[in-house]
Short mmCIF file of N, CA and C in Angstrom, two decimals:
data_model
loop_
_atom_site.label_atom_id
_atom_site.label_comp_id
_atom_site.label_asym_id
_atom_site.label_seq_id
_atom_site.Cartn_x
_atom_site.Cartn_y
_atom_site.Cartn_z
N MET M 1 -19.32 -8.01 2.04
CA MET M 1 -18.13 -8.82 1.91
C MET M 1 -18.44 -10.32 1.97
N GLU M 2 -19.61 -10.69 2.46
CA GLU M 2 -19.89 -12.10 2.63
C GLU M 2 -20.12 -12.83 1.31
N HIS M 3 -20.56 -12.12 0.28
CA HIS M 3 -20.83 -12.76 -1.01
C HIS M 3 -19.69 -12.56 -2.00
N LEU M 4 -18.58 -12.03 -1.56
CA LEU M 4 -17.47 -11.74 -2.45
C LEU M 4 -16.84 -13.01 -3.00
N SER M 5 -16.87 -14.09 -2.24
CA SER M 5 -16.24 -15.33 -2.70
C SER M 5 -17.01 -15.99 -3.84
N ARG M 6 -18.21 -15.52 -4.16
CA ARG M 6 -18.98 -16.07 -5.29
C ARG M 6 -18.55 -15.49 -6.63
N HIS M 7 -17.71 -14.47 -6.61
CA HIS M 7 -17.25 -13.83 -7.84
C HIS M 7 -16.35 -14.80 -8.61
N TRP M 8 -16.36 -14.67 -9.95
CA TRP M 8 -15.60 -15.58 -10.81
C TRP M 8 -14.10 -15.49 -10.54
N LEU M 9 -13.64 -14.39 -9.99
CA LEU M 9 -12.22 -14.20 -9.75
C LEU M 9 -11.66 -15.21 -8.74
N PHE M 10 -12.53 -15.72 -7.88
CA PHE M 10 -12.10 -16.67 -6.86
C PHE M 10 -12.37 -18.12 -7.25
N SER M 11 -12.72 -18.37 -8.48
CA SER M 11 -13.01 -19.74 -8.95
C SER M 11 -11.85 -20.71 -8.76
N PRO M 12 -10.59 -20.32 -9.04
CA PRO M 12 -9.50 -21.28 -8.82
C PRO M 12 -9.39 -21.76 -7.38
N PHE M 13 -9.71 -20.91 -6.43
CA PHE M 13 -9.63 -21.33 -5.03
C PHE M 13 -10.74 -22.31 -4.68
N LYS M 14 -11.86 -22.22 -5.38
CA LYS M 14 -12.99 -23.10 -5.08
C LYS M 14 -12.77 -24.52 -5.58
N LEU M 15 -11.68 -24.75 -6.32
CA LEU M 15 -11.33 -26.11 -6.71
C LEU M 15 -10.87 -26.93 -5.51
N VAL M 16 -10.27 -26.27 -4.53
CA VAL M 16 -9.75 -26.98 -3.36
C VAL M 16 -10.42 -26.57 -2.06
N LEU M 17 -11.17 -25.45 -2.06
CA LEU M 17 -11.83 -24.97 -0.85
C LEU M 17 -13.32 -24.81 -1.09
N SER M 18 -14.10 -24.94 -0.04
CA SER M 18 -15.53 -24.66 -0.16
C SER M 18 -15.73 -23.15 -0.25
N GLU M 19 -16.94 -22.72 -0.58
CA GLU M 19 -17.22 -21.28 -0.70
C GLU M 19 -17.02 -20.56 0.63
N GLU M 20 -17.41 -21.19 1.73
CA GLU M 20 -17.24 -20.58 3.04
C GLU M 20 -15.77 -20.44 3.40
N MET M 21 -14.98 -21.47 3.10
CA MET M 21 -13.55 -21.42 3.41
C MET M 21 -12.84 -20.44 2.49
N THR M 22 -13.28 -20.33 1.24
CA THR M 22 -12.70 -19.33 0.33
C THR M 22 -12.95 -17.94 0.88
N SER M 23 -14.16 -17.70 1.35
CA SER M 23 -14.49 -16.40 1.93
C SER M 23 -13.65 -16.12 3.17
N LEU M 24 -13.54 -17.10 4.04
CA LEU M 24 -12.80 -16.90 5.29
C LEU M 24 -11.30 -16.75 5.05
N LEU M 25 -10.71 -17.72 4.36
CA LEU M 25 -9.26 -17.74 4.22
C LEU M 25 -8.74 -16.76 3.18
N VAL M 26 -9.30 -16.79 2.00
CA VAL M 26 -8.75 -15.98 0.90
C VAL M 26 -9.18 -14.52 1.00
N VAL M 27 -10.47 -14.28 1.14
CA VAL M 27 -10.97 -12.91 1.13
C VAL M 27 -10.61 -12.19 2.43
N HIS M 28 -10.92 -12.80 3.57
CA HIS M 28 -10.76 -12.09 4.83
C HIS M 28 -9.35 -12.18 5.41
N TRP M 29 -8.81 -13.38 5.58
CA TRP M 29 -7.50 -13.53 6.20
C TRP M 29 -6.38 -13.02 5.31
N CYS M 30 -6.42 -13.33 4.02
CA CYS M 30 -5.36 -12.83 3.13
C CYS M 30 -5.45 -11.31 2.98
N GLY M 31 -6.67 -10.77 2.99
CA GLY M 31 -6.83 -9.32 2.95
C GLY M 31 -6.25 -8.67 4.20
N LEU M 32 -6.48 -9.27 5.36
CA LEU M 32 -5.93 -8.76 6.60
C LEU M 32 -4.40 -8.82 6.59
N LEU M 33 -3.85 -9.95 6.15
CA LEU M 33 -2.39 -10.08 6.09
C LEU M 33 -1.77 -9.08 5.12
N LEU M 34 -2.42 -8.85 3.99
CA LEU M 34 -1.90 -7.87 3.04
C LEU M 34 -1.95 -6.47 3.65
N ASP M 35 -3.05 -6.12 4.30
CA ASP M 35 -3.16 -4.79 4.91
C ASP M 35 -2.10 -4.59 5.99
N LEU M 36 -1.85 -5.61 6.78
CA LEU M 36 -0.89 -5.47 7.87
C LEU M 36 0.56 -5.49 7.40
N SER M 37 0.85 -6.17 6.30
CA SER M 37 2.24 -6.32 5.87
C SER M 37 2.66 -5.38 4.74
N ALA M 38 1.72 -4.75 4.05
CA ALA M 38 2.07 -3.94 2.88
C ALA M 38 3.01 -2.79 3.24
N GLY M 39 2.74 -2.09 4.30
CA GLY M 39 3.59 -0.97 4.70
C GLY M 39 5.01 -1.40 5.01
N PHE M 40 5.15 -2.50 5.73
CA PHE M 40 6.49 -3.00 6.07
C PHE M 40 7.22 -3.50 4.84
N LEU M 41 6.51 -4.20 3.96
CA LEU M 41 7.15 -4.71 2.75
C LEU M 41 7.62 -3.58 1.84
N LEU M 42 6.84 -2.52 1.73
CA LEU M 42 7.22 -1.40 0.87
C LEU M 42 8.27 -0.51 1.51
N PHE M 43 8.44 -0.54 2.80
CA PHE M 43 9.39 0.32 3.49
C PHE M 43 10.83 -0.12 3.28
N PHE M 44 11.08 -1.42 3.31
CA PHE M 44 12.44 -1.93 3.22
C PHE M 44 12.82 -2.24 1.77
N ASP M 45 14.05 -1.89 1.40
CA ASP M 45 14.50 -2.07 0.02
C ASP M 45 14.49 -3.53 -0.43
N ALA M 46 14.88 -4.44 0.46
CA ALA M 46 14.98 -5.85 0.09
C ALA M 46 13.62 -6.46 -0.21
N SER M 47 12.58 -6.02 0.48
CA SER M 47 11.26 -6.62 0.30
C SER M 47 10.33 -5.77 -0.57
N ARG M 48 10.82 -4.63 -1.07
CA ARG M 48 9.96 -3.75 -1.85
C ARG M 48 9.40 -4.40 -3.11
N PRO M 49 10.16 -5.20 -3.89
CA PRO M 49 9.55 -5.85 -5.07
C PRO M 49 8.39 -6.77 -4.71
N VAL M 50 8.51 -7.51 -3.62
CA VAL M 50 7.42 -8.39 -3.18
C VAL M 50 6.21 -7.57 -2.77
N GLY M 51 6.44 -6.49 -2.05
CA GLY M 51 5.35 -5.62 -1.63
C GLY M 51 4.67 -4.94 -2.80
N LEU M 52 5.47 -4.48 -3.76
CA LEU M 52 4.91 -3.83 -4.94
C LEU M 52 4.08 -4.80 -5.77
N LEU M 53 4.56 -6.02 -5.92
CA LEU M 53 3.81 -7.04 -6.65
C LEU M 53 2.50 -7.38 -5.92
N SER M 54 2.56 -7.48 -4.60
CA SER M 54 1.36 -7.82 -3.82
C SER M 54 0.30 -6.74 -3.90
N VAL M 55 0.69 -5.49 -3.70
CA VAL M 55 -0.32 -4.43 -3.72
C VAL M 55 -0.81 -4.16 -5.14
N SER M 56 0.04 -4.38 -6.15
CA SER M 56 -0.41 -4.22 -7.53
C SER M 56 -1.45 -5.28 -7.89
N TYR M 57 -1.20 -6.51 -7.47
CA TYR M 57 -2.16 -7.59 -7.69
C TYR M 57 -3.48 -7.29 -6.97
N PHE M 58 -3.39 -6.77 -5.76
CA PHE M 58 -4.57 -6.42 -4.99
C PHE M 58 -5.39 -5.35 -5.71
N HIS M 59 -4.73 -4.32 -6.24
CA HIS M 59 -5.45 -3.26 -6.94
C HIS M 59 -6.05 -3.75 -8.26
N CYS M 60 -5.37 -4.66 -8.94
CA CYS M 60 -5.93 -5.23 -10.17
C CYS M 60 -7.17 -6.08 -9.85
N MET M 61 -7.13 -6.83 -8.75
CA MET M 61 -8.30 -7.60 -8.35
C MET M 61 -9.46 -6.68 -8.00
N ASN M 62 -9.18 -5.59 -7.31
CA ASN M 62 -10.24 -4.65 -6.95
C ASN M 62 -10.87 -4.02 -8.18
N SER M 63 -10.07 -3.78 -9.22
CA SER M 63 -10.63 -3.20 -10.43
C SER M 63 -11.58 -4.17 -11.12
N GLN M 64 -11.39 -5.47 -10.93
CA GLN M 64 -12.28 -6.46 -11.51
C GLN M 64 -13.51 -6.70 -10.63
N LEU M 65 -13.35 -6.55 -9.32
CA LEU M 65 -14.45 -6.84 -8.39
C LEU M 65 -15.42 -5.68 -8.23
N PHE M 66 -14.90 -4.46 -8.20
CA PHE M 66 -15.73 -3.31 -7.86
C PHE M 66 -15.72 -2.30 -8.99
N SER M 67 -16.82 -1.61 -9.14
CA SER M 67 -16.94 -0.54 -10.12
C SER M 67 -17.08 0.77 -9.34
N ILE M 68 -15.96 1.30 -8.89
CA ILE M 68 -15.98 2.45 -8.00
C ILE M 68 -16.04 3.74 -8.80
N GLY M 69 -15.21 3.90 -9.79
CA GLY M 69 -15.21 5.11 -10.60
C GLY M 69 -14.53 6.27 -9.89
N GLN M 70 -14.60 7.42 -10.51
CA GLN M 70 -14.00 8.62 -9.95
C GLN M 70 -15.11 9.49 -9.38
N SER M 71 -14.97 9.90 -8.13
CA SER M 71 -16.05 10.63 -7.49
C SER M 71 -16.05 12.11 -7.81
N LEU M 72 -14.89 12.69 -8.09
CA LEU M 72 -14.83 14.12 -8.38
C LEU M 72 -14.22 14.35 -9.76
N GLN M 73 -14.79 15.29 -10.47
CA GLN M 73 -14.22 15.71 -11.74
C GLN M 73 -13.12 16.72 -11.46
N PRO M 74 -12.25 16.99 -12.44
CA PRO M 74 -11.26 18.05 -12.23
C PRO M 74 -11.94 19.35 -11.87
N GLY M 75 -11.42 20.04 -10.90
CA GLY M 75 -12.03 21.27 -10.44
C GLY M 75 -12.89 21.04 -9.19
N GLY M 76 -13.03 19.80 -8.73
CA GLY M 76 -13.74 19.50 -7.50
C GLY M 76 -15.23 19.35 -7.63
N ARG M 77 -15.77 19.32 -8.86
CA ARG M 77 -17.23 19.17 -9.02
C ARG M 77 -17.62 17.71 -8.93
N GLN M 78 -18.79 17.45 -8.41
CA GLN M 78 -19.33 16.09 -8.34
C GLN M 78 -19.81 15.66 -9.71
N GLU M 79 -19.63 14.36 -10.02
CA GLU M 79 -20.18 13.82 -11.26
C GLU M 79 -21.68 13.71 -11.14
N PRO M 80 -22.41 13.90 -12.25
CA PRO M 80 -23.88 13.80 -12.19
C PRO M 80 -24.33 12.37 -11.97
#
């Protein structure tokens, strides 16, 4: 997680923050706040659109940052 702020996805933040501050504030603190607030935001009807937008953005960022793939094929077999 320490080198995550070097990814091109965080370039706009590096215009106003150093790489260390981008890592601390954007990657770690914003990730913590999203993890702690997502359940509450999605639970209540009034805040559900904000929660849905936040977690959707988070998942889109993860698809650009990580190449996880699918671990199991249909039928429960492991991919080669």
